[in-house]
PDB file of C-alpha atoms in Angstrom:
ATOM      1  CA  MET A   1     -22.860   5.185 -37.121  1.00  0.00           C
ATOM      2  CA  GLU A   2     -25.040   5.842 -34.098  1.00  0.00           C
ATOM      3  CA  GLU A   3     -23.271   7.433 -31.129  1.00  0.00           C
ATOM      4  CA  HIS A   4     -23.319   5.163 -28.087  1.00  0.00           C
ATOM      5  CA  PRO A   5     -24.372   7.318 -25.127  1.00  0.00           C
ATOM      6  CA  MET A   6     -21.933   7.575 -22.228  1.00  0.00           C
ATOM      7  CA  THR A   7     -22.844   5.518 -19.161  1.00  0.00           C
ATOM      8  CA  ARG A   8     -23.978   7.867 -16.400  1.00  0.00           C
ATOM      9  CA  VAL A   9     -22.901   6.914 -12.886  1.00  0.00           C
ATOM     10  CA  ALA A  10     -24.145   8.611  -9.717  1.00  0.00           C
ATOM     11  CA  PHE A  11     -21.626   8.065  -6.917  1.00  0.00           C
ATOM     12  CA  ILE A  12     -22.711   9.000  -3.377  1.00  0.00           C
ATOM     13  CA  GLY A  13     -20.092   8.911  -0.625  1.00  0.00           C
ATOM     14  CA  LEU A  14     -16.550  10.043  -1.475  1.00  0.00           C
ATOM     15  CA  GLY A  15     -14.684   9.029   1.686  1.00  0.00           C
ATOM     16  CA  ASN A  16     -11.360   7.159   1.931  1.00  0.00           C
ATOM     17  CA  MET A  17     -12.691   4.322  -0.221  1.00  0.00           C
ATOM     18  CA  GLY A  18     -15.354   6.068  -2.300  1.00  0.00           C
ATOM     19  CA  SER A  19     -13.116   8.794  -3.739  1.00  0.00           C
ATOM     20  CA  GLY A  20     -10.730   6.302  -5.356  1.00  0.00           C
ATOM     21  CA  MET A  21     -13.565   4.077  -6.526  1.00  0.00           C
ATOM     22  CA  ALA A  22     -15.464   6.971  -8.140  1.00  0.00           C
ATOM     23  CA  ALA A  23     -12.271   8.214  -9.819  1.00  0.00           C
ATOM     24  CA  ASN A  24     -11.864   4.802 -11.492  1.00  0.00           C
ATOM     25  CA  GLN A  25     -15.414   5.024 -12.868  1.00  0.00           C
ATOM     26  CA  ALA A  26     -14.461   8.372 -14.434  1.00  0.00           C
ATOM     27  CA  LYS A  27     -11.153   6.971 -15.769  1.00  0.00           C
ATOM     28  CA  ALA A  28     -13.139   4.217 -17.492  1.00  0.00           C
ATOM     29  CA  GLY A  29     -14.858   6.892 -19.614  1.00  0.00           C
ATOM     30  CA  ARG A  30     -18.114   6.992 -17.689  1.00  0.00           C
ATOM     31  CA  GLU A  31     -19.833  10.256 -16.837  1.00  0.00           C
ATOM     32  CA  VAL A  32     -19.730  10.440 -13.040  1.00  0.00           C
ATOM     33  CA  PHE A  33     -22.057  12.704 -11.041  1.00  0.00           C
ATOM     34  CA  ALA A  34     -20.547  12.754  -7.557  1.00  0.00           C
ATOM     35  CA  PHE A  35     -22.008  13.800  -4.238  1.00  0.00           C
ATOM     36  CA  ASP A  36     -20.578  14.003  -0.725  1.00  0.00           C
ATOM     37  CA  LEU A  37     -21.297  16.258   2.260  1.00  0.00           C
ATOM     38  CA  SER A  38     -17.590  17.224   2.356  1.00  0.00           C
ATOM     39  CA  ALA A  39     -16.668  20.265   0.238  1.00  0.00           C
ATOM     40  CA  ASP A  40     -13.049  19.020   0.035  1.00  0.00           C
ATOM     41  CA  ALA A  41     -14.199  15.666  -1.345  1.00  0.00           C
ATOM     42  CA  MET A  42     -16.339  17.452  -3.943  1.00  0.00           C
ATOM     43  CA  ALA A  43     -13.430  19.676  -5.010  1.00  0.00           C
ATOM     44  CA  ARG A  44     -11.207  16.594  -5.398  1.00  0.00           C
ATOM     45  CA  ALA A  45     -13.915  14.865  -7.448  1.00  0.00           C
ATOM     46  CA  LYS A  46     -13.987  17.806  -9.861  1.00  0.00           C
ATOM     47  CA  GLU A  47     -10.187  17.638 -10.247  1.00  0.00           C
ATOM     48  CA  GLN A  48     -10.538  13.931 -11.078  1.00  0.00           C
ATOM     49  CA  GLY A  49     -12.923  14.583 -13.952  1.00  0.00           C
ATOM     50  CA  MET A  50     -16.251  14.111 -12.217  1.00  0.00           C
ATOM     51  CA  THR A  51     -19.246  16.440 -12.155  1.00  0.00           C
ATOM     52  CA  PRO A  52     -20.007  17.584  -8.586  1.00  0.00           C
ATOM     53  CA  ALA A  53     -23.780  17.384  -8.048  1.00  0.00           C
ATOM     54  CA  ALA A  54     -25.689  20.028  -6.063  1.00  0.00           C
ATOM     55  CA  SER A  55     -27.394  17.281  -4.037  1.00  0.00           C
ATOM     56  CA  ALA A  56     -27.707  13.506  -3.882  1.00  0.00           C
ATOM     57  CA  ALA A  57     -31.127  13.812  -5.586  1.00  0.00           C
ATOM     58  CA  ASP A  58     -29.505  15.805  -8.389  1.00  0.00           C
ATOM     59  CA  ALA A  59     -26.755  13.185  -8.779  1.00  0.00           C
ATOM     60  CA  VAL A  60     -29.174  10.273  -9.289  1.00  0.00           C
ATOM     61  CA  LYS A  61     -31.887  11.882 -11.426  1.00  0.00           C
ATOM     62  CA  ASP A  62     -30.520  10.750 -14.836  1.00  0.00           C
ATOM     63  CA  ALA A  63     -28.273   7.892 -13.700  1.00  0.00           C
ATOM     64  CA  ASP A  64     -27.841   4.499 -15.381  1.00  0.00           C
ATOM     65  CA  ILE A  65     -25.977   3.220 -12.316  1.00  0.00           C
ATOM     66  CA  VAL A  66     -26.203   4.491  -8.711  1.00  0.00           C
ATOM     67  CA  ILE A  67     -23.342   3.508  -6.384  1.00  0.00           C
ATOM     68  CA  THR A  68     -23.320   4.296  -2.667  1.00  0.00           C
ATOM     69  CA  MET A  69     -20.308   4.022  -0.314  1.00  0.00           C
ATOM     70  CA  LEU A  70     -21.480   5.159   3.139  1.00  0.00           C
ATOM     71  CA  PRO A  71     -20.431   4.595   6.768  1.00  0.00           C
ATOM     72  CA  ALA A  72     -23.347   2.580   8.218  1.00  0.00           C
ATOM     73  CA  GLY A  73     -26.731   0.947   7.638  1.00  0.00           C
ATOM     74  CA  SER A  74     -28.644   3.991   8.906  1.00  0.00           C
ATOM     75  CA  HIS A  75     -26.999   6.221   6.258  1.00  0.00           C
ATOM     76  CA  VAL A  76     -27.758   3.743   3.477  1.00  0.00           C
ATOM     77  CA  ARG A  77     -31.391   3.308   4.509  1.00  0.00           C
ATOM     78  CA  ASP A  78     -31.857   7.072   4.797  1.00  0.00           C
ATOM     79  CA  VAL A  79     -30.292   7.911   1.411  1.00  0.00           C
ATOM     80  CA  TYR A  80     -32.289   5.173  -0.334  1.00  0.00           C
ATOM     81  CA  MET A  81     -35.635   6.162   1.187  1.00  0.00           C
ATOM     82  CA  SER A  82     -35.269   9.948   1.022  1.00  0.00           C
ATOM     83  CA  THR A  83     -33.250  10.348  -2.179  1.00  0.00           C
ATOM     84  CA  ILE A  84     -32.504   7.392  -4.440  1.00  0.00           C
ATOM     85  CA  LEU A  85     -35.865   5.592  -4.694  1.00  0.00           C
ATOM     86  CA  PRO A  86     -37.908   8.806  -5.198  1.00  0.00           C
ATOM     87  CA  ASN A  87     -35.510  10.376  -7.752  1.00  0.00           C
ATOM     88  CA  ALA A  88     -33.578   7.752  -9.737  1.00  0.00           C
ATOM     89  CA  PRO A  89     -34.906   6.455 -13.081  1.00  0.00           C
ATOM     90  CA  LYS A  90     -36.679   3.106 -12.608  1.00  0.00           C
ATOM     91  CA  ASP A  91     -34.243   1.352 -14.968  1.00  0.00           C
ATOM     92  CA  ALA A  92     -31.175   2.518 -12.986  1.00  0.00           C
ATOM     93  CA  LEU A  93     -29.053  -0.223 -11.423  1.00  0.00           C
ATOM     94  CA  LEU A  94     -28.659   0.406  -7.671  1.00  0.00           C
ATOM     95  CA  ILE A  95     -25.466  -0.903  -6.022  1.00  0.00           C
ATOM     96  CA  ASP A  96     -24.531  -0.336  -2.393  1.00  0.00           C
ATOM     97  CA  CYS A  97     -20.821  -0.953  -1.712  1.00  0.00           C
ATOM     98  CA  SER A  98     -20.927   0.083   1.965  1.00  0.00           C
ATOM     99  CA  THR A  99     -20.229  -2.484   4.693  1.00  0.00           C
ATOM    100  CA  ILE A 100     -23.452  -2.609   6.728  1.00  0.00           C
ATOM    101  CA  ASP A 101     -25.603  -5.070   8.658  1.00  0.00           C
ATOM    102  CA  VAL A 102     -27.278  -7.839   6.652  1.00  0.00           C
ATOM    103  CA  ASP A 103     -30.746  -6.753   7.784  1.00  0.00           C
ATOM    104  CA  SER A 104     -30.332  -3.205   6.427  1.00  0.00           C
ATOM    105  CA  ALA A 105     -29.008  -4.573   3.124  1.00  0.00           C
ATOM    106  CA  ARG A 106     -32.032  -6.860   2.744  1.00  0.00           C
ATOM    107  CA  THR A 107     -34.472  -4.094   3.716  1.00  0.00           C
ATOM    108  CA  VAL A 108     -33.037  -1.654   1.174  1.00  0.00           C
ATOM    109  CA  ALA A 109     -33.038  -4.274  -1.603  1.00  0.00           C
ATOM    110  CA  ARG A 110     -36.627  -5.276  -0.800  1.00  0.00           C
ATOM    111  CA  ASP A 111     -37.847  -1.650  -0.835  1.00  0.00           C
ATOM    112  CA  ALA A 112     -36.002  -1.026  -4.115  1.00  0.00           C
ATOM    113  CA  SER A 113     -37.402  -4.135  -5.840  1.00  0.00           C
ATOM    114  CA  MET A 114     -40.941  -3.309  -4.659  1.00  0.00           C
ATOM    115  CA  GLN A 115     -40.574  -0.055  -6.592  1.00  0.00           C
ATOM    116  CA  GLY A 116     -39.312  -1.845  -9.700  1.00  0.00           C
ATOM    117  CA  PHE A 117     -35.553  -1.306  -9.310  1.00  0.00           C
ATOM    118  CA  ARG A 118     -32.747  -3.846  -9.636  1.00  0.00           C
ATOM    119  CA  ALA A 119     -30.590  -3.600  -6.501  1.00  0.00           C
ATOM    120  CA  ALA A 120     -27.476  -5.242  -5.074  1.00  0.00           C
ATOM    121  CA  ASP A 121     -25.336  -5.195  -1.971  1.00  0.00           C
ATOM    122  CA  ALA A 122     -21.685  -5.339  -3.053  1.00  0.00           C
ATOM    123  CA  PRO A 123     -19.291  -4.722  -0.144  1.00  0.00           C
ATOM    124  CA  VAL A 124     -15.578  -4.718  -0.903  1.00  0.00           C
ATOM    125  CA  SER A 125     -12.337  -6.254   0.271  1.00  0.00           C
ATOM    126  CA  GLY A 126      -8.960  -4.656  -0.413  1.00  0.00           C
ATOM    127  CA  GLY A 127      -8.593  -1.331   1.426  1.00  0.00           C
ATOM    128  CA  THR A 128      -7.747   2.161   0.191  1.00  0.00           C
ATOM    129  CA  ALA A 129      -4.786   1.144  -2.006  1.00  0.00           C
ATOM    130  CA  ALA A 130      -7.006  -1.293  -3.929  1.00  0.00           C
ATOM    131  CA  ALA A 131      -9.786   1.323  -4.122  1.00  0.00           C
ATOM    132  CA  THR A 132      -7.346   3.739  -5.772  1.00  0.00           C
ATOM    133  CA  GLY A 133      -5.798   1.018  -7.951  1.00  0.00           C
ATOM    134  CA  GLY A 134      -9.121  -0.410  -9.164  1.00  0.00           C
ATOM    135  CA  THR A 135      -8.276  -3.850  -7.736  1.00  0.00           C
ATOM    136  CA  LEU A 136     -11.015  -4.405  -5.142  1.00  0.00           C
ATOM    137  CA  THR A 137     -12.821  -7.702  -4.624  1.00  0.00           C
ATOM    138  CA  PHE A 138     -16.619  -7.327  -4.594  1.00  0.00           C
ATOM    139  CA  MET A 139     -18.946  -9.779  -2.830  1.00  0.00           C
ATOM    140  CA  VAL A 140     -22.371  -9.381  -4.403  1.00  0.00           C
ATOM    141  CA  GLY A 141     -25.829 -10.159  -3.077  1.00  0.00           C
ATOM    142  CA  CYS A 142     -28.437  -9.915  -5.860  1.00  0.00           C
ATOM    143  CA  ARG A 143     -30.812 -11.844  -8.110  1.00  0.00           C
ATOM    144  CA  GLU A 144     -28.983 -14.282 -10.405  1.00  0.00           C
ATOM    145  CA  GLN A 145     -30.368 -12.609 -13.550  1.00  0.00           C
ATOM    146  CA  ASP A 146     -28.954  -9.191 -12.552  1.00  0.00           C
ATOM    147  CA  PHE A 147     -25.412 -10.347 -11.764  1.00  0.00           C
ATOM    148  CA  ALA A 148     -23.802  -9.969 -15.228  1.00  0.00           C
ATOM    149  CA  GLU A 149     -24.913  -6.341 -15.436  1.00  0.00           C
ATOM    150  CA  ILE A 150     -23.714  -5.623 -11.886  1.00  0.00           C
ATOM    151  CA  GLU A 151     -20.347  -7.213 -12.653  1.00  0.00           C
ATOM    152  CA  ASP A 152     -20.000  -4.932 -15.683  1.00  0.00           C
ATOM    153  CA  ALA A 153     -20.964  -1.866 -13.626  1.00  0.00           C
ATOM    154  CA  LEU A 154     -18.271  -2.677 -11.046  1.00  0.00           C
ATOM    155  CA  LYS A 155     -15.557  -3.600 -13.557  1.00  0.00           C
ATOM    156  CA  PRO A 156     -13.581  -0.285 -13.463  1.00  0.00           C
ATOM    157  CA  MET A 157     -13.079  -0.726  -9.705  1.00  0.00           C
ATOM    158  CA  SER A 158     -12.644  -4.480  -9.535  1.00  0.00           C
ATOM    159  CA  LYS A 159     -10.050  -7.257  -9.610  1.00  0.00           C
ATOM    160  CA  ALA A 160     -12.696  -9.887  -8.853  1.00  0.00           C
ATOM    161  CA  THR A 161     -16.483  -9.789  -8.515  1.00  0.00           C
ATOM    162  CA  ILE A 162     -18.134 -12.818  -6.929  1.00  0.00           C
ATOM    163  CA  HIS A 163     -21.855 -13.592  -6.703  1.00  0.00           C
ATOM    164  CA  ALA A 164     -22.423 -14.595  -3.070  1.00  0.00           C
ATOM    165  CA  GLY A 165     -26.169 -15.241  -3.312  1.00  0.00           C
ATOM    166  CA  ASP A 166     -29.404 -13.286  -2.856  1.00  0.00           C
ATOM    167  CA  SER A 167     -29.823  -9.867  -1.187  1.00  0.00           C
ATOM    168  CA  GLY A 168     -27.698  -9.578   1.948  1.00  0.00           C
ATOM    169  CA  ALA A 169     -25.363 -12.422   0.973  1.00  0.00           C
ATOM    170  CA  GLY A 170     -22.625  -9.974  -0.025  1.00  0.00           C
ATOM    171  CA  GLN A 171     -22.717  -8.409   3.453  1.00  0.00           C
ATOM    172  CA  ALA A 172     -22.805 -11.849   5.083  1.00  0.00           C
ATOM    173  CA  ALA A 173     -19.711 -12.944   3.129  1.00  0.00           C
ATOM    174  CA  LYS A 174     -17.889  -9.703   3.987  1.00  0.00           C
ATOM    175  CA  ILE A 175     -18.435  -9.890   7.755  1.00  0.00           C
ATOM    176  CA  CYS A 176     -17.630 -13.632   7.919  1.00  0.00           C
ATOM    177  CA  ASN A 177     -14.421 -13.029   5.946  1.00  0.00           C
ATOM    178  CA  ASN A 178     -13.349 -10.061   8.050  1.00  0.00           C
ATOM    179  CA  MET A 179     -14.098 -11.847  11.314  1.00  0.00           C
ATOM    180  CA  LEU A 180     -11.798 -14.630  10.098  1.00  0.00           C
ATOM    181  CA  LEU A 181      -9.177 -12.040   9.127  1.00  0.00           C
ATOM    182  CA  GLY A 182      -9.312 -10.308  12.536  1.00  0.00           C
ATOM    183  CA  ILE A 183      -9.029 -13.625  14.385  1.00  0.00           C
ATOM    184  CA  SER A 184      -6.161 -14.882  12.204  1.00  0.00           C
ATOM    185  CA  MET A 185      -4.182 -11.623  12.611  1.00  0.00           C
ATOM    186  CA  ILE A 186      -4.412 -11.968  16.402  1.00  0.00           C
ATOM    187  CA  GLY A 187      -3.287 -15.604  16.121  1.00  0.00           C
ATOM    188  CA  VAL A 188      -0.259 -14.646  14.012  1.00  0.00           C
ATOM    189  CA  SER A 189       0.583 -11.778  16.382  1.00  0.00           C
ATOM    190  CA  GLU A 190       0.371 -14.026  19.462  1.00  0.00           C
ATOM    191  CA  ALA A 191       2.672 -16.535  17.758  1.00  0.00           C
ATOM    192  CA  PHE A 192       5.280 -13.828  17.020  1.00  0.00           C
ATOM    193  CA  ALA A 193       5.046 -12.529  20.598  1.00  0.00           C
ATOM    194  CA  LEU A 194       5.561 -16.063  21.961  1.00  0.00           C
ATOM    195  CA  ALA A 195       8.431 -16.754  19.543  1.00  0.00           C
ATOM    196  CA  GLU A 196      10.105 -13.561  20.770  1.00  0.00           C
ATOM    197  CA  GLY A 197       9.553 -14.598  24.407  1.00  0.00           C
ATOM    198  CA  LEU A 198      11.193 -17.957  23.688  1.00  0.00           C
ATOM    199  CA  GLY A 199      14.219 -16.321  22.068  1.00  0.00           C
ATOM    200  CA  LEU A 200      13.338 -17.497  18.548  1.00  0.00           C
ATOM    201  CA  ASP A 201      14.447 -15.102  15.796  1.00  0.00           C
ATOM    202  CA  PRO A 202      11.277 -13.580  14.210  1.00  0.00           C
ATOM    203  CA  GLN A 203      12.599 -13.968  10.646  1.00  0.00           C
ATOM    204  CA  LYS A 204      13.437 -17.635  11.324  1.00  0.00           C
ATOM    205  CA  PHE A 205       9.945 -18.149  12.787  1.00  0.00           C
ATOM    206  CA  PHE A 206       8.436 -16.534   9.670  1.00  0.00           C
ATOM    207  CA  ASP A 207      10.545 -18.733   7.359  1.00  0.00           C
ATOM    208  CA  ILE A 208       9.325 -21.845   9.166  1.00  0.00           C
ATOM    209  CA  ALA A 209       5.646 -20.959   9.776  1.00  0.00           C
ATOM    210  CA  SER A 210       5.171 -19.640   6.227  1.00  0.00           C
ATOM    211  CA  LYS A 211       6.120 -23.121   4.921  1.00  0.00           C
ATOM    212  CA  ALA A 212       4.332 -25.039   7.695  1.00  0.00           C
ATOM    213  CA  SER A 213       0.750 -25.631   8.811  1.00  0.00           C
ATOM    214  CA  GLY A 214       0.460 -22.186  10.457  1.00  0.00           C
ATOM    215  CA  GLN A 215       0.659 -20.491   7.051  1.00  0.00           C
ATOM    216  CA  CYS A 216      -2.152 -17.986   6.361  1.00  0.00           C
ATOM    217  CA  TRP A 217      -2.736 -14.650   4.594  1.00  0.00           C
ATOM    218  CA  SER A 218      -2.172 -12.636   7.793  1.00  0.00           C
ATOM    219  CA  LEU A 219       1.294 -14.178   8.014  1.00  0.00           C
ATOM    220  CA  THR A 220       2.551 -14.371   4.433  1.00  0.00           C
ATOM    221  CA  SER A 221       0.836 -11.414   2.721  1.00  0.00           C
ATOM    222  CA  TYR A 222       0.403  -8.986   5.616  1.00  0.00           C
ATOM    223  CA  CYS A 223       2.956  -9.955   8.248  1.00  0.00           C
ATOM    224  CA  PRO A 224       2.487  -7.906  11.448  1.00  0.00           C
ATOM    225  CA  TRP A 225       6.202  -8.189  12.337  1.00  0.00           C
ATOM    226  CA  PRO A 226       8.293  -5.613  10.426  1.00  0.00           C
ATOM    227  CA  GLY A 227      10.702  -7.136   7.915  1.00  0.00           C
ATOM    228  CA  PRO A 228       9.536 -10.434   6.406  1.00  0.00           C
ATOM    229  CA  VAL A 229       6.896  -8.958   4.031  1.00  0.00           C
ATOM    230  CA  PRO A 230       8.245  -5.643   2.641  1.00  0.00           C
ATOM    231  CA  ALA A 231       4.862  -4.379   1.351  1.00  0.00           C
ATOM    232  CA  ALA A 232       3.061  -4.894   4.701  1.00  0.00           C
ATOM    233  CA  PRO A 233       2.017  -1.823   6.766  1.00  0.00           C
ATOM    234  CA  SER A 234       4.204  -3.129   9.642  1.00  0.00           C
ATOM    235  CA  ASN A 235       7.133  -1.661   7.676  1.00  0.00           C
ATOM    236  CA  ARG A 236       5.489   1.801   7.533  1.00  0.00           C
ATOM    237  CA  ASP A 237       4.824   2.168  11.269  1.00  0.00           C
ATOM    238  CA  TYR A 238       1.392   0.591  10.625  1.00  0.00           C
ATOM    239  CA  GLU A 239       0.194   3.581   8.573  1.00  0.00           C
ATOM    240  CA  GLY A 240      -1.946   3.558   5.425  1.00  0.00           C
ATOM    241  CA  GLY A 241      -3.491   0.118   5.675  1.00  0.00           C
ATOM    242  CA  PHE A 242      -6.817  -1.237   6.952  1.00  0.00           C
ATOM    243  CA  ALA A 243      -7.600   0.938   9.987  1.00  0.00           C
ATOM    244  CA  ALA A 244      -8.132  -0.772  13.337  1.00  0.00           C
ATOM    245  CA  ALA A 245     -11.392   1.213  13.716  1.00  0.00           C
ATOM    246  CA  MET A 246     -12.684  -0.313  10.454  1.00  0.00           C
ATOM    247  CA  MET A 247     -11.759  -3.823  11.613  1.00  0.00           C
ATOM    248  CA  LEU A 248     -13.584  -3.122  14.882  1.00  0.00           C
ATOM    249  CA  LYS A 249     -16.659  -1.972  12.924  1.00  0.00           C
ATOM    250  CA  ASP A 250     -16.677  -5.245  10.957  1.00  0.00           C
ATOM    251  CA  LEU A 251     -16.158  -7.374  14.085  1.00  0.00           C
ATOM    252  CA  ARG A 252     -19.093  -5.589  15.754  1.00  0.00           C
ATOM    253  CA  LEU A 253     -21.279  -6.287  12.718  1.00  0.00           C
ATOM    254  CA  ALA A 254     -20.205  -9.936  12.910  1.00  0.00           C
ATOM    255  CA  GLN A 255     -21.104 -10.121  16.605  1.00  0.00           C
ATOM    256  CA  GLU A 256     -24.517  -8.502  16.000  1.00  0.00           C
ATOM    257  CA  ALA A 257     -25.154 -11.048  13.239  1.00  0.00           C
ATOM    258  CA  ALA A 258     -23.971 -13.911  15.481  1.00  0.00           C
ATOM    259  CA  ASP A 259     -26.362 -12.804  18.231  1.00  0.00           C
ATOM    260  CA  ILE A 260     -29.302 -12.643  15.805  1.00  0.00           C
ATOM    261  CA  SER A 261     -28.528 -15.962  14.094  1.00  0.00           C
ATOM    262  CA  GLY A 262     -27.440 -17.841  17.227  1.00  0.00           C
ATOM    263  CA  ALA A 263     -24.073 -18.811  15.707  1.00  0.00           C
ATOM    264  CA  PRO A 264     -21.287 -19.570  18.222  1.00  0.00           C
ATOM    265  CA  THR A 265     -18.348 -17.160  17.697  1.00  0.00           C
ATOM    266  CA  PRO A 266     -16.207 -17.186  20.883  1.00  0.00           C
ATOM    267  CA  LEU A 267     -13.038 -16.136  19.021  1.00  0.00           C
ATOM    268  CA  GLY A 268     -14.951 -13.478  17.074  1.00  0.00           C
ATOM    269  CA  SER A 269     -16.103 -12.078  20.413  1.00  0.00           C
ATOM    270  CA  ALA A 270     -12.544 -12.138  21.815  1.00  0.00           C
ATOM    271  CA  ALA A 271     -11.238 -10.431  18.662  1.00  0.00           C
ATOM    272  CA  GLU A 272     -13.838  -7.680  19.033  1.00  0.00           C
ATOM    273  CA  ALA A 273     -12.721  -7.079  22.633  1.00  0.00           C
ATOM    274  CA  LEU A 274      -9.024  -6.894  21.677  1.00  0.00           C
ATOM    275  CA  TYR A 275      -9.596  -4.494  18.760  1.00  0.00           C
ATOM    276  CA  SER A 276     -11.849  -2.412  20.981  1.00  0.00           C
ATOM    277  CA  GLU A 277      -8.910  -2.094  23.385  1.00  0.00           C
ATOM    278  CA  LEU A 278      -6.539  -1.113  20.551  1.00  0.00           C
ATOM    279  CA  VAL A 279      -8.936   1.620  19.401  1.00  0.00           C
ATOM    280  CA  ASP A 280      -9.650   2.818  22.971  1.00  0.00           C
ATOM    281  CA  ARG A 281      -5.919   3.202  23.560  1.00  0.00           C
ATOM    282  CA  GLY A 282      -5.917   5.892  20.875  1.00  0.00           C
ATOM    283  CA  HIS A 283      -4.890   3.954  17.752  1.00  0.00           C
ATOM    284  CA  PRO A 284      -8.055   3.882  15.573  1.00  0.00           C
ATOM    285  CA  ASN A 285      -6.157   4.830  12.406  1.00  0.00           C
ATOM    286  CA  LYS A 286      -3.254   2.413  12.776  1.00  0.00           C
ATOM    287  CA  ASP A 287      -3.378  -0.660  10.564  1.00  0.00           C
ATOM    288  CA  PHE A 288      -5.125  -3.572  12.255  1.00  0.00           C
ATOM    289  CA  SER A 289      -1.838  -5.557  12.289  1.00  0.00           C
ATOM    290  CA  ALA A 290      -0.620  -3.115  14.997  1.00  0.00           C
ATOM    291  CA  ILE A 291      -2.461  -5.478  17.375  1.00  0.00           C
ATOM    292  CA  LEU A 292       0.959  -7.215  17.561  1.00  0.00           C
ATOM    293  CA  GLN A 293       2.508  -4.156  19.223  1.00  0.00           C
ATOM    294  CA  MET A 294      -0.329  -3.947  21.745  1.00  0.00           C
ATOM    295  CA  LEU A 295       0.194  -7.628  22.642  1.00  0.00           C
ATOM    296  CA  ARG A 296       3.955  -6.965  23.029  1.00  0.00           C
ATOM    297  CA  GLY A 297       3.209  -4.018  25.351  1.00  0.00           C
ATOM    298  CA  ARG A 298       4.756  -1.561  22.884  1.00  0.00           C
ATOM    299  CA  LEU A 299       1.771   0.771  22.375  1.00  0.00           C
TER     300      LEU A 299
END
């Protein structure tokens, strides 16, 4: 019987999210060539069964799949232009999982397709725990005919992979979703602060609102008040969740997109201002639900 060759994955960007994601590619029996500028991240990748590459160009040169997880649009554009497009095999599938501006995502995909590559933007929802657990949700912008292959490439890291539309649609879905999340968390936090001010027991308020028309994910899955939802970061002093600085990044991307598209987002703008204040007060790494404690005057 003919040996089926191992799928070769180049993974560039082994930060808080990328390291767990890349490890799941390796656990799935794929050969992972990893690259990051951090020596610590590279050492950890080796421990997790990956091959540390000498450079990003070295990582992609024989890849079947190239996955990037980088901080911003400028990094993605730079790595694509200087490294991936000149060095990756033309039949490699290029997937960017970073959260970046829609314009950068479309530019990168256009440049890649002009050179004969199949490319996708596939930002994620779920945070570091889901990255480690392989239970992220991916929102994918790509050509319809490429989606099945992209879904398969993402499978070791994914709980759900959804085709959002053409290039850039994944990023659009991500920033719209996270703007909604930021706004709803502030709404839930304001309601708890008011309930407290009115002498209403927070657990009783939770029991009522979670069964009433105020019910939402920020309340019932991720409650900012410690107690009602045991798994929520509010019970761990707001550590180890979705960092306020990351929420601020997404809200800024949403506001940039709103300015360009002319969409009215008054609450998105207010949410950006409030999270900016939380970060400026010295709490960039606290979970974004810590906004409750800022509203209560406890930070």
